[in-house]
């Protein structure tokens, strides 16, 4: 009997209402969602344990750690695809995102719901 592996998503977001909304959105897209990660440290621990296929990452995280480096680590060490969902979408930040995590889509808050499905589909291997 063949079982297909459920795709897993890690949400790295310190604003609980947004994290819960992203969790719901990813469930709607057919993903199993790992426990929520409000910080770099929690994201790294969960990624090592749960092996997500994709990470939705905010640039500004609890504890002052920058989400760009967290996302780079998740991609390089864990092999997770990355989508940034952030209000920090000024030109300089987006440029830094593209330098550190090439190819990662940047979906702006608060209108991420409109673009999330397309961004996820662009980076997740089927």
XYZ file of C-alpha atoms in Angstrom:
126
model
C 0.000 0.000 0.000
C 1.475 3.329 -1.072
C 1.220 6.264 1.332
C 1.907 9.779 0.168
C 3.908 11.951 2.513
C 1.912 14.849 3.859
C 3.584 18.149 3.103
C 4.592 20.007 6.250
C 4.749 23.754 6.841
C 6.620 25.649 9.548
C 5.289 29.101 10.432
C 7.920 31.420 11.898
C 5.886 34.375 13.135
C 5.790 36.115 16.531
C 2.383 37.804 16.123
C -0.015 35.091 17.291
C -3.078 36.256 15.332
C -1.140 36.309 12.072
C 0.510 32.969 12.896
C -2.898 31.368 13.513
C -4.277 32.832 10.286
C -1.272 31.517 8.346
C -1.771 28.128 9.991
C -5.385 28.087 8.790
C -4.347 29.196 5.294
C -1.735 26.441 5.032
C -4.252 23.829 6.195
C -6.545 25.083 3.421
C -3.677 24.534 0.950
C -3.355 20.923 2.115
C -0.370 21.222 4.462
C 0.130 19.721 7.879
C 1.419 22.533 10.081
C 4.213 22.125 12.624
C 3.826 23.827 16.007
C 4.153 27.600 15.664
C 7.611 29.163 16.026
C 7.722 32.734 17.365
C 11.530 32.909 17.447
C 14.680 31.835 15.660
C 15.554 29.321 18.381
C 12.112 27.680 18.322
C 12.117 27.585 14.511
C 15.474 25.802 14.400
C 14.443 23.252 17.034
C 11.120 22.498 15.340
C 12.721 22.257 11.905
C 15.221 19.676 13.086
C 12.430 17.643 14.674
C 9.573 18.048 12.167
C 11.450 18.399 8.848
C 9.144 20.923 7.129
C 8.889 21.142 3.352
C 8.217 24.881 3.496
C 8.694 27.693 6.003
C 6.664 30.892 6.087
C 8.961 33.409 7.769
C 8.534 36.950 9.053
C 11.567 39.241 8.928
C 11.088 40.563 12.491
C 10.900 37.865 15.177
C 10.616 37.690 18.970
C 13.933 38.010 20.728
C 15.240 40.481 18.154
C 16.586 37.801 15.802
C 16.188 38.540 12.155
C 14.040 36.179 10.169
C 16.207 36.486 7.062
C 19.036 34.526 8.699
C 16.552 32.057 10.181
C 15.117 31.482 6.709
C 18.568 31.062 5.182
C 19.389 28.432 7.812
C 16.063 26.622 7.279
C 16.732 26.440 3.548
C 20.435 25.594 3.670
C 20.465 23.173 6.613
C 16.970 21.656 6.496
C 16.210 21.929 2.784
C 12.927 23.769 3.378
C 11.515 26.066 0.735
C 10.966 29.589 2.081
C 8.276 32.223 1.622
C 8.614 35.506 3.500
C 5.349 36.916 4.871
C 6.299 40.288 6.273
C 5.409 43.936 6.725
C 9.135 44.700 6.276
C 8.942 44.918 2.512
C 10.850 48.109 1.819
C 13.295 47.998 -1.085
C 16.430 47.580 1.068
C 14.938 44.688 3.060
C 13.655 42.909 -0.044
C 17.107 43.288 -1.614
C 18.705 41.774 1.508
C 16.191 38.906 1.388
C 17.059 38.201 -2.241
C 20.808 38.293 -1.487
C 20.613 35.935 1.509
C 17.749 33.653 0.352
C 17.686 33.805 -3.463
C 14.394 32.900 -5.072
C 12.290 33.265 -1.917
C 9.012 35.071 -2.630
C 8.149 38.059 -0.430
C 4.445 38.331 0.371
C 3.484 41.616 2.051
C 1.379 41.895 5.190
C -1.465 42.556 5.624
C -2.587 41.382 2.168
C -0.709 38.058 2.249
C -3.907 36.021 1.889
C -4.280 37.265 -1.699
C -0.810 36.050 -2.754
C 0.050 33.190 -0.401
C -1.193 30.271 -2.522
C 0.756 31.452 -5.590
C 3.937 32.027 -3.550
C 3.706 28.588 -1.945
C 3.065 26.900 -5.289
C 6.100 28.676 -6.761
C 8.542 27.190 -4.255
C 7.148 23.823 -3.182
C 8.086 20.787 -5.187
C 5.103 18.545 -5.886
